[in-house]
Amino acid sequence: MLQFNDEEILNIRAHVTSSIIKKLKQDNDIILTSDTLVPPDARSSWNLYYYCPHHGVRLTWNRYNSTQHACPIDGEVFTGEPYNSAWWRWLNDLNSKACYELGLLWQLTQEPIYLEKVKSILLEYAIRYPHYEVHGDIPYNGPGKINAQTLCEANCMINFARGYDFICQDIYEFEREKIETSLLREGAEFLIQNRTPQLHNHEIKINAAVGIIGLILNDSRYISFALISDYGLHYQLNHGCIGEGMWFEGSIHYHYDALQSLLAYEKIAYKTQHSLSINPNLLKMLKFPLNLIMSNGNLPRLNDCIAGQEQVIHSEVFEFGFREYPFEILHKALQYIYSQEERNNLEALLYGVETLKQIKNLSCQSSHHPDCGYTTEYSSQSRHFMLLKHAPFGGEHDHYDRLNLILCRHGYEILPDLGTTGYGANLHYDYYKNSATHNTLVVNEANQPPNTPKVLNYEKTEHFTLIDTLADWTTTSVENVDSHTIVQWDSDAYRSISYRRTIIWVHGCVIDISSVHNNEKNDIALHYLIRGTHNLNSDWKTIASPFKHALHRLANCHKLDQVIERGLSYKIPQQPNFHQQVHTNSPCQLVTGYGPDNPATSDIAYLAIRSKQPFFSSLVLHDLSGETDISDVKWQTNEAIYFTLRTDDGQNNYCFDFTTSTLQIV
């Protein structure tokens, strides 16, 4: 066994608790108590098809019914494709996970039932694997044999290999030969043939699988391919970890997905000459996302992040990470996780330090990361928080939302990033992934082309923080990234557009100044999503949704025309009302309505500020404290904006100068 030597496994057995044993049994009960079942042919498709098309939530999987699939929200039953083939993908996942976890149970308990179950699963797949047809038509992905994409193939192979490592010394030689030759080597060769020359979390997973098989089988060819070839693990770390340490795809979920794969390999390789520890970007990736934690205790749902994946729950990353890199921020992450659950889990048992001391809690912070492209502000007294996204484009898992804004008030995400849902659900491409469903600029209802915004000025003083940014589509062509993309944007719509967003964090409020150069007089709109309900008076006219694309589904819509100044109010669950003030340099139209939140079992309020002016500028006050007011807003053409801010501490007159990118009290 390569994963643990005799001394280590004896120590693990001495410290394992009955609750860990019980949980491993419970998590694999359906596999233990049913006959071994593997797909008879290449029928498995994609687990992300296994979602309700109406609510965007995962369907209820039933081991004993592969043809009927129920929504957990309303019980509606779905049949046929794509659900039936996705059912088999979930079975493959459970089988492969069982190989690892039941193999470990065999090492922990020496009870033959676990050895026999792992052996039966591996042999069943080994018999069938060479005969599975190559198949798959999943967007952005290579094909599979067990599954319909190369990523899922790699996921299964990692667990098959680790499970085999736990039992290989306790089975017959002919069984070892069959599993190694017909499953592990066949799998590694297939993955090598289908790894794509790109930066991607998929390629990290594929490399990790090939590398783990190489380590376990002592095959230097596999190890070299995984570790040092072009687009191998070191290449991915060197080119995919950007700036201060964010994975280039810009999704918290895929950042940790990449780390999980890197560490799955490293947990076997760390004691060898093939360790990744010599690469400094591994540590940077371990530490960085914790800088973005919001005041609600979660990480932001940036880009393709399915609801639930934003939680700080990654003990499989931080237990091993802190043991190998004992930095305080990783210690804090573990302390945060175990403030909500007992430290009695598999990762702590296998890879954690023996005891954790009490240290300061993990919390929000104000930070500026110009290379990664995120700026945050946080008030520990009020628990107000903001994040401005000015990150470079990250490929297929990015959203088209340059200069997107997230706000939390008293620890409640009041202007959220919705993230997304399962990619097989219509809401993913048709709704969540679009510019229109973010707090940013939308032109002609089309998606923004890739763009790397510029930070024109970042200034943090005793009295305010200013971040001035620019997304300019007039002077730059669509940026390429060394990763697969599908064109889902409209370059023509944005070719005359430059979008400048200036955020001022001051006195318990956020002052949000948007300035749009729109030389072709397109339909431009500044969108805001508020997790609450509108308080509208009789001035507002009831209308059908005026949108044709992502927001055609907006309901209960209202509009106001010829607006220069307007206050808006929202009812917020278990909080005081939230207030915004809108000021514009020319008359505009305001549209309100309700669209799906995430999950789509509830709605979220929308505000769109619409104009066709060749130069349009707005100032929106987001009153987080409930005690601020802005008046006397005046534009000096497109050179400066003046305003008066009143707070409970008094009144100040300000000028933001567009030419110097500075804020002054006047």
XYZ file of C-alpha atoms in Angstrom:
666
model
C 0.000 0.000 0.000
C 1.400 3.347 -1.055
C -0.956 5.798 0.653
C 0.095 4.852 4.194
C 2.948 2.751 5.520
C 2.507 0.117 8.237
C 3.287 2.541 11.073
C 0.859 5.140 9.746
C -2.006 2.705 9.273
C -1.502 1.333 12.788
C -1.657 4.882 14.145
C -4.814 5.604 12.121
C -6.452 2.438 13.437
C -5.572 3.471 16.985
C -7.248 6.861 16.587
C -10.279 6.052 14.451
C -13.579 6.644 16.241
C -16.717 4.566 16.123
C -18.586 7.510 14.612
C -16.191 7.684 11.653
C -16.639 3.963 11.071
C -20.391 4.373 11.353
C -20.473 7.273 8.895
C -18.385 5.401 6.321
C -20.803 2.488 6.564
C -23.864 4.737 6.308
C -22.484 6.684 3.344
C -21.962 3.419 1.475
C -24.972 1.521 2.759
C -26.716 1.362 -0.604
C -23.614 -0.213 -2.174
C -23.072 -2.630 0.707
C -26.666 -3.814 0.889
C -27.309 -4.303 -2.837
C -25.795 -6.437 -5.545
C -22.826 -4.981 -7.336
C -24.189 -3.131 -10.344
C -22.174 -1.450 -13.092
C -23.415 -0.128 -16.443
C -23.645 -2.992 -18.948
C -22.682 -0.656 -21.775
C -21.773 2.975 -22.489
C -25.106 4.350 -21.312
C -23.905 6.794 -18.636
C -24.127 10.486 -19.486
C -23.723 13.552 -17.262
C -24.650 14.016 -13.615
C -25.502 17.667 -14.249
C -28.440 16.585 -16.379
C -29.946 15.177 -13.193
C -31.627 18.459 -12.263
C -35.219 19.644 -12.222
C -35.686 21.922 -15.276
C -38.140 24.114 -13.340
C -36.500 24.567 -9.922
C -32.852 24.021 -10.834
C -32.369 21.540 -7.959
C -30.946 18.030 -8.116
C -33.456 15.217 -8.561
C -33.824 12.482 -5.957
C -31.700 9.465 -6.924
C -33.198 6.022 -6.191
C -30.902 2.989 -6.492
C -33.865 0.725 -7.242
C -35.533 2.865 -9.911
C -33.439 3.882 -12.892
C -36.358 5.184 -14.973
C -38.307 7.550 -12.667
C -36.716 10.620 -11.139
C -38.538 12.895 -8.696
C -38.083 16.590 -7.980
C -37.576 17.104 -4.218
C -39.530 20.379 -4.316
C -42.893 19.313 -5.691
C -42.514 15.602 -6.374
C -42.874 15.873 -10.158
C -41.501 12.718 -11.792
C -39.301 12.935 -14.888
C -38.713 10.000 -17.223
C -36.653 9.256 -20.283
C -33.617 11.206 -21.348
C -31.483 12.913 -20.249
C -32.463 11.664 -16.786
C -32.110 7.891 -17.260
C -28.527 8.047 -18.505
C -27.652 10.614 -15.824
C -28.968 8.107 -13.254
C -26.187 5.710 -14.311
C -23.605 8.466 -13.947
C -24.601 8.835 -10.289
C -24.245 5.072 -9.866
C -20.711 5.196 -11.273
C -19.889 7.954 -8.823
C -21.208 5.955 -5.871
C -19.347 2.833 -7.000
C -16.029 4.621 -7.395
C -16.402 6.462 -4.081
C -17.218 3.139 -2.425
C -13.972 1.655 -3.755
C -11.995 4.297 -1.859
C -14.088 4.462 1.296
C -14.768 0.733 1.659
C -11.145 0.010 0.835
C -10.216 2.283 3.699
C -12.763 0.517 5.920
C -11.018 -2.745 5.100
C -7.746 -1.246 6.310
C -9.380 0.163 9.430
C -11.408 -2.905 10.462
C -10.032 -5.887 8.526
C -13.638 -7.051 8.035
C -13.754 -9.135 4.816
C -17.115 -7.717 3.643
C -15.389 -4.467 2.660
C -12.517 -6.175 0.874
C -14.928 -8.364 -1.089
C -17.175 -5.471 -2.117
C -14.263 -3.346 -3.389
C -12.821 -6.301 -5.252
C -16.165 -7.127 -6.858
C -16.679 -3.530 -8.052
C -13.161 -3.240 -9.474
C -13.337 -6.588 -11.233
C -16.766 -5.837 -12.721
C -15.452 -2.593 -14.203
C -12.196 -4.267 -15.294
C -14.170 -6.889 -17.220
C -16.315 -4.298 -18.998
C -14.031 -1.269 -19.325
C -12.100 -2.328 -22.451
C -15.428 -2.899 -24.223
C -17.207 0.334 -23.265
C -17.653 2.525 -26.317
C -16.171 6.002 -26.313
C -19.074 8.432 -26.094
C -20.121 11.889 -24.931
C -21.383 15.202 -26.259
C -21.094 17.371 -23.155
C -20.310 21.052 -23.882
C -16.606 21.944 -23.506
C -15.659 18.354 -22.563
C -13.820 15.409 -24.036
C -15.494 11.987 -24.166
C -15.600 9.126 -21.703
C -16.092 5.369 -21.553
C -17.507 4.698 -18.104
C -19.007 8.176 -18.274
C -19.696 10.712 -20.993
C -16.880 13.149 -20.290
C -13.175 12.806 -19.611
C -13.467 14.726 -16.335
C -15.922 12.201 -14.889
C -13.716 9.368 -16.149
C -10.811 10.867 -14.200
C -12.929 11.271 -11.051
C -13.785 7.591 -11.119
C -10.216 6.517 -11.900
C -8.839 8.431 -8.922
C -11.128 6.535 -6.563
C -10.657 3.210 -8.345
C -6.877 3.588 -8.014
C -6.937 4.652 -4.368
C -9.367 1.862 -3.507
C -7.205 -0.665 -5.321
C -4.164 0.522 -3.361
C -5.992 -0.355 -0.127
C -6.732 -3.947 -1.161
C -4.033 -4.937 -3.658
C -1.901 -6.819 -1.118
C -4.890 -8.916 -0.049
C -6.185 -10.274 -3.359
C -4.890 -12.917 -5.758
C -2.204 -12.085 -8.287
C -4.500 -12.808 -11.258
C -7.059 -10.386 -9.779
C -4.382 -7.721 -9.412
C -3.281 -8.276 -12.986
C -6.838 -7.973 -14.295
C -7.576 -4.746 -12.385
C -4.229 -3.163 -13.193
C -4.235 -4.106 -16.871
C -7.890 -3.835 -17.892
C -9.014 -0.961 -15.671
C -6.197 1.195 -14.309
C -3.820 1.067 -17.271
C -6.660 1.140 -19.794
C -8.043 4.130 -17.916
C -4.712 5.940 -17.780
C -4.133 5.425 -21.505
C -7.610 6.705 -22.319
C -7.069 9.800 -20.153
C -3.697 10.487 -21.750
C -5.255 10.301 -25.203
C -8.080 12.654 -24.243
C -6.386 15.270 -22.104
C -6.900 18.586 -23.862
C -4.045 21.102 -24.333
C -5.634 23.833 -22.237
C -5.640 25.370 -18.786
C -8.614 23.907 -16.969
C -9.726 22.231 -13.767
C -10.601 19.227 -15.966
C -7.006 18.822 -17.066
C -5.811 19.027 -13.464
C -8.198 16.206 -12.558
C -7.061 14.147 -15.551
C -3.406 14.721 -14.662
C -4.071 13.806 -11.038
C -5.729 10.537 -12.056
C -2.899 9.552 -14.402
C -0.322 10.576 -11.785
C -1.982 8.599 -8.997
C -2.178 5.503 -11.207
C 1.474 6.056 -12.091
C 2.510 6.300 -8.435
C 0.541 3.221 -7.414
C 1.754 1.132 -10.385
C 5.253 2.652 -10.242
C 5.026 3.724 -13.866
C 7.380 6.631 -14.591
C 5.754 7.360 -17.946
C 2.426 8.102 -16.313
C 4.062 10.168 -13.572
C 6.046 12.271 -16.041
C 2.999 12.860 -18.224
C 0.958 13.985 -15.224
C 3.613 16.120 -13.602
C 5.990 17.746 -16.081
C 4.522 17.510 -19.580
C 3.004 20.532 -21.302
C -0.355 21.112 -19.594
C 0.686 18.806 -16.763
C 0.258 19.690 -13.095
C 3.228 22.060 -12.846
C 2.203 23.771 -16.093
C -1.353 24.208 -14.786
C -0.078 25.707 -11.526
C 2.413 27.981 -13.272
C -0.078 29.378 -15.789
C -3.497 28.857 -14.204
C -2.783 30.385 -10.793
C -2.960 34.125 -11.442
C -1.821 37.117 -9.454
C -2.222 36.793 -5.736
C -3.360 33.172 -5.990
C -6.783 32.789 -7.630
C -7.399 29.962 -10.077
C -7.879 31.631 -13.463
C -11.448 30.350 -13.980
C -12.560 32.778 -11.284
C -15.019 30.408 -9.597
C -14.640 29.559 -5.914
C -16.045 26.134 -6.689
C -13.533 25.402 -9.431
C -10.703 26.870 -7.408
C -11.355 24.270 -4.737
C -12.112 21.607 -7.319
C -8.650 22.177 -8.766
C -7.124 22.101 -5.273
C -8.934 18.871 -4.406
C -7.419 17.232 -7.471
C -3.950 18.630 -6.798
C -4.081 17.406 -3.213
C -5.509 13.995 -4.140
C -2.263 13.542 -6.050
C -0.093 15.249 -3.414
C -1.450 13.114 -0.539
C 0.271 10.179 -2.217
C 3.255 11.989 -3.742
C 4.284 14.275 -0.862
C 6.839 11.842 0.548
C 8.402 11.231 -2.860
C 10.571 13.050 -5.374
C 7.368 13.630 -7.388
C 5.820 16.030 -4.853
C 4.166 19.268 -5.983
C 5.391 21.095 -2.877
C 8.271 22.691 -4.780
C 5.743 24.794 -6.696
C 4.988 28.003 -4.707
C 1.634 28.477 -6.433
C 0.172 25.498 -4.566
C 0.461 27.408 -1.286
C -0.873 30.599 -2.888
C -3.959 28.731 -4.069
C -4.471 27.219 -0.615
C -4.490 30.624 1.030
C -6.067 33.079 -1.409
C -9.862 32.494 -1.476
C -10.079 33.012 2.278
C -9.370 36.695 1.591
C -12.780 36.926 -0.098
C -14.968 35.522 2.681
C -18.113 37.623 3.078
C -19.780 38.868 6.247
C -22.401 36.102 6.031
C -19.629 33.543 6.554
C -19.670 32.294 2.961
C -17.448 32.817 -0.025
C -18.982 34.684 -2.991
C -20.762 32.654 -5.684
C -18.508 34.006 -8.405
C -18.993 32.631 -11.920
C -20.056 28.975 -12.190
C -20.692 28.234 -8.539
C -23.742 26.067 -7.849
C -25.710 27.036 -4.749
C -24.084 25.376 -1.739
C -20.575 25.316 -3.181
C -19.770 28.721 -1.691
C -19.514 27.370 1.855
C -16.218 27.083 3.750
C -16.421 23.318 4.226
C -13.301 21.963 2.565
C -11.708 19.932 5.344
C -10.204 17.702 2.633
C -8.188 20.742 1.531
C -7.374 22.444 4.813
C -6.494 19.456 7.038
C -3.719 18.277 4.742
C -2.888 21.833 3.678
C -2.345 23.053 7.233
C -0.287 19.996 8.164
C 2.073 20.616 5.249
C 1.908 24.443 5.335
C 1.213 25.566 8.923
C 0.088 29.109 8.084
C -2.332 30.941 10.358
C -4.973 31.564 7.689
C -5.258 27.809 7.021
C -5.491 27.239 10.770
C -8.294 29.795 10.894
C -10.136 28.016 8.106
C -10.081 24.787 10.088
C -11.202 26.576 13.237
C -14.070 28.119 11.276
C -15.156 24.722 9.929
C -15.044 23.170 13.380
C -16.962 25.998 14.983
C -19.939 24.500 13.147
C -19.219 20.792 13.412
C -17.155 18.393 15.482
C -13.626 17.645 14.326
C -14.320 13.972 13.954
C -13.949 13.275 10.263
C -11.884 11.232 7.865
C -9.595 14.026 6.695
C -8.610 14.983 10.254
C -7.969 11.322 11.039
C -5.857 10.625 7.962
C -4.032 13.901 7.369
C -4.637 16.395 10.181
C -2.379 17.591 12.957
C -3.214 15.979 16.268
C -4.602 19.084 17.975
C -5.660 22.553 16.912
C -5.024 25.506 19.208
C -7.527 28.307 19.659
C -6.630 31.358 17.577
C -8.439 34.406 16.235
C -11.463 33.608 14.114
C -11.512 33.661 10.341
C -13.355 36.790 9.301
C -14.007 39.266 6.529
C -11.349 41.735 5.628
C -10.791 44.728 3.420
C -8.397 43.811 0.632
C -7.305 44.877 -2.818
C -6.030 42.287 -5.283
C -5.320 44.120 -8.545
C -3.878 41.124 -10.405
C -6.579 38.628 -9.490
C -9.150 41.379 -9.912
C -11.109 41.584 -6.652
C -11.493 44.416 -4.191
C -13.342 44.006 -0.893
C -14.367 46.302 1.944
C -15.627 45.272 5.353
C -16.843 46.969 8.525
C -16.451 44.743 11.582
C -18.851 46.906 13.607
C -21.786 46.830 11.190
C -20.851 43.632 9.289
C -21.322 45.503 6.017
C -19.313 44.060 3.130
C -18.743 44.729 -0.541
C -16.869 43.046 -3.372
C -16.126 44.532 -6.788
C -15.085 42.095 -9.515
C -12.531 43.449 -12.010
C -10.968 40.102 -12.866
C -9.649 38.941 -16.243
C -11.818 36.588 -18.283
C -11.552 32.980 -17.121
C -12.965 30.898 -19.943
C -15.979 28.593 -19.959
C -16.787 28.836 -16.250
C -16.715 32.631 -16.182
C -19.832 34.791 -16.307
C -20.138 37.877 -18.489
C -20.151 40.316 -15.585
C -17.154 42.625 -15.584
C -17.389 45.186 -12.757
C -20.065 43.166 -10.978
C -20.863 44.371 -7.448
C -21.785 42.309 -4.365
C -23.068 43.925 -1.159
C -23.866 42.524 2.277
C -25.702 44.504 4.955
C -25.422 43.315 8.571
C -24.168 39.958 7.300
C -27.019 39.504 4.788
C -26.170 39.322 1.075
C -28.454 42.069 -0.153
C -26.993 42.587 -3.668
C -25.906 39.021 -4.412
C -24.079 37.115 -7.056
C -26.524 34.325 -7.883
C -23.917 31.827 -9.096
C -25.591 29.112 -11.171
C -27.306 25.722 -11.116
C -26.646 22.339 -12.712
C -25.380 22.890 -16.236
C -27.934 20.561 -17.736
C -30.779 22.738 -16.446
C -32.087 25.428 -18.807
C -31.613 28.121 -16.179
C -27.823 27.806 -16.394
C -27.215 29.094 -19.928
C -30.544 30.854 -20.377
C -30.481 32.804 -17.129
C -27.757 32.619 -14.471
C -24.739 32.899 -16.744
C -25.825 36.124 -18.469
C -24.760 39.723 -17.918
C -28.398 40.635 -17.266
C -28.527 38.570 -14.064
C -25.658 40.435 -12.406
C -25.160 43.847 -10.835
C -23.438 45.343 -13.845
C -23.895 46.964 -17.268
C -25.950 45.292 -20.004
C -26.050 46.504 -23.624
C -28.893 45.505 -25.983
C -29.711 42.724 -23.505
C -26.569 40.968 -24.768
C -23.669 39.450 -22.865
C -20.458 41.387 -22.334
C -17.480 40.164 -24.395
C -14.380 39.075 -22.454
C -12.486 42.024 -21.048
C -9.855 42.704 -18.410
C -10.890 45.904 -16.608
C -8.323 48.478 -15.612
C -7.989 49.811 -12.089
C -7.631 53.555 -12.616
C -7.229 54.329 -8.937
C -7.421 52.592 -5.594
C -7.277 54.838 -2.563
C -7.914 53.909 1.056
C -7.971 56.711 3.617
C -9.152 57.162 7.174
C -12.512 58.449 5.885
C -13.257 56.503 2.698
C -12.134 53.862 0.240
C -12.293 54.544 -3.491
C -11.922 52.014 -6.278
C -12.171 53.420 -9.811
C -12.320 50.876 -12.643
C -12.832 50.807 -16.397
C -14.060 48.104 -18.768
C -13.406 49.450 -22.254
C -14.545 47.477 -25.292
C -13.706 50.244 -27.777
C -9.946 49.807 -27.800
C -9.453 46.103 -27.180
C -10.305 43.013 -29.190
C -11.896 40.027 -27.493
C -9.272 38.557 -25.200
C -8.206 34.982 -25.662
C -7.606 32.606 -22.795
C -5.712 29.329 -23.113
C -8.873 27.386 -22.420
C -11.937 26.279 -24.356
C -14.711 28.833 -24.718
C -18.005 29.012 -26.553
C -18.870 32.463 -27.883
C -21.943 33.513 -25.918
C -21.414 37.253 -26.120
C -22.137 40.029 -28.629
C -19.041 41.941 -29.679
C -21.002 44.225 -31.988
C -23.279 45.412 -29.200
C -20.302 46.509 -27.077
C -17.892 47.784 -29.719
C -18.651 51.439 -28.902
C -18.984 50.924 -25.140
C -16.687 51.923 -22.336
C -18.001 51.352 -18.819
C -16.423 53.128 -15.889
C -17.506 52.178 -12.394
C -16.380 54.121 -9.365
C -17.214 52.774 -5.921
C -16.883 54.947 -2.823
C -17.197 53.202 0.539
C -17.938 55.873 3.126
C -20.003 56.455 6.298
C -22.043 53.258 6.241
C -23.014 53.514 2.576
C -21.771 52.677 -0.878
C -21.781 55.390 -3.531
C -21.865 53.723 -6.920
C -21.022 55.962 -9.910
C -21.403 54.452 -13.376
C -20.363 56.304 -16.525
C -21.030 54.797 -19.925
C -19.777 56.073 -23.268
C -22.334 54.780 -25.771
C -21.490 56.400 -29.093
C -23.849 54.236 -31.151
C -26.784 54.988 -28.829
C -27.453 51.361 -27.945
C -29.967 50.277 -25.332
C -27.894 50.316 -22.168
C -29.029 49.273 -18.709
C -27.469 49.168 -15.277
C -28.903 46.160 -13.463
C -29.298 45.658 -9.737
C -30.541 42.483 -8.024
C -31.862 43.022 -4.496
C -32.716 40.116 -2.207
C -35.980 41.655 -0.996
C -39.269 43.025 -2.314
C -40.047 46.425 -3.826
C -42.022 49.092 -1.987
C -43.641 50.866 -4.939
C -46.166 53.680 -4.896
C -48.849 54.513 -7.435
C -46.449 56.423 -9.698
C -45.211 53.171 -11.184
C -46.948 51.805 -14.280
C -47.613 48.062 -14.459
C -46.138 46.467 -17.604
C -45.261 43.093 -19.064
C -41.567 42.252 -19.028
C -39.923 44.590 -21.590
C -37.020 42.154 -22.019
C -36.691 39.534 -24.753
C -33.736 37.442 -23.659
C -32.501 36.312 -20.220
C -35.023 38.496 -18.379
C -38.079 37.691 -20.470
C -39.191 35.653 -17.446
C -39.412 38.737 -15.163
C -42.815 38.986 -13.514
C -44.781 41.772 -11.803
C -42.915 44.439 -13.765
C -43.325 48.192 -13.373
C -41.710 51.216 -14.966
C -41.109 54.923 -14.513
C -40.140 57.148 -17.429
C -38.117 60.370 -17.572
C -36.418 59.851 -14.216
C -33.606 62.106 -13.029
C -33.816 61.437 -9.292
C -35.659 58.689 -7.468
C -35.587 56.996 -4.099
C -36.328 53.274 -3.867
C -37.172 51.131 -0.878
C -37.158 47.370 -0.357
C -38.505 45.091 2.336
C -35.716 42.800 3.528
C -36.315 39.587 5.514
C -35.658 40.113 9.226
C -33.984 43.471 8.618
C -35.060 47.110 8.314
C -36.010 48.331 4.858
C -33.160 48.887 2.432
C -32.967 52.188 0.546
C -31.359 53.247 -2.702
C -31.229 56.667 -4.334
C -30.821 56.958 -8.097
C -29.473 60.145 -9.680
C -28.705 60.442 -13.400
C -27.194 63.033 -15.706
C -30.103 62.716 -18.176
C -33.657 61.354 -18.083
C -33.807 57.576 -17.971
C -36.307 54.767 -17.536
C -36.497 52.633 -14.400
C -37.865 49.093 -14.655
C -38.561 46.779 -11.736
C -39.629 43.155 -11.592
C -38.960 39.746 -10.096
C -36.904 36.867 -11.445
C -35.625 33.553 -10.065
C -33.192 33.642 -7.160
C -30.880 30.672 -6.641
C -32.242 28.138 -6.018
C -35.193 29.107 -8.193
C -37.677 28.256 -5.452
C -37.878 31.957 -4.558
C -37.670 35.267 -6.421
C -35.315 38.208 -6.296
C -36.113 41.863 -7.020
C -34.660 43.577 -10.094
C -33.987 47.229 -10.851
C -32.847 48.263 -14.337
C -31.738 51.831 -15.101
C -32.185 52.192 -18.890
C -30.948 54.797 -21.349
C -29.850 55.365 -24.952
C -27.779 58.484 -24.357
C -24.306 58.677 -25.964
C -22.915 59.536 -22.522
C -24.914 58.306 -19.582
C -23.893 58.544 -15.966
C -25.656 57.564 -12.781
C -24.987 57.834 -9.093
C -26.699 55.175 -6.976
C -26.550 55.429 -3.209
C -26.799 52.054 -1.460
C -27.719 53.078 2.070
C -26.418 50.254 4.247
C -26.794 52.086 7.556
C -30.240 53.574 6.927
C -28.878 56.950 8.016
C -27.408 58.483 4.873
C -28.791 60.725 2.162
C -27.403 62.249 -1.014
C -28.567 65.501 -2.568
C -27.420 68.254 -4.906
C -25.982 65.791 -7.414
C -24.578 67.674 -10.397
C -22.459 66.628 -13.377
C -19.901 68.973 -14.870
C -20.297 67.460 -18.381
C -18.233 64.272 -18.202
C -15.368 65.754 -16.204
C -16.636 65.682 -12.619
C -19.597 64.906 -10.402
C -20.545 66.894 -7.297
C -22.799 65.695 -4.475
C -23.697 66.347 -0.869
C -23.658 63.438 1.566
C -25.578 63.695 4.823
C -24.991 61.218 7.623
C -25.763 61.119 11.317
C -22.320 62.717 11.792
C -23.090 65.750 9.655
C -22.856 66.877 6.047
C -20.027 67.055 3.511
C -19.816 68.233 -0.077
C -17.796 66.012 -2.392
C -16.406 66.139 -5.903
C -15.243 63.136 -7.844
C -12.956 64.230 -10.667
C -13.096 61.847 -13.633
C -9.907 63.247 -15.132
C -7.722 62.680 -12.057
C -9.730 59.784 -10.578
C -9.766 61.460 -7.163
C -12.380 62.270 -4.523
C -12.222 65.600 -2.724
C -14.212 67.297 0.018
C -15.154 70.748 -1.327
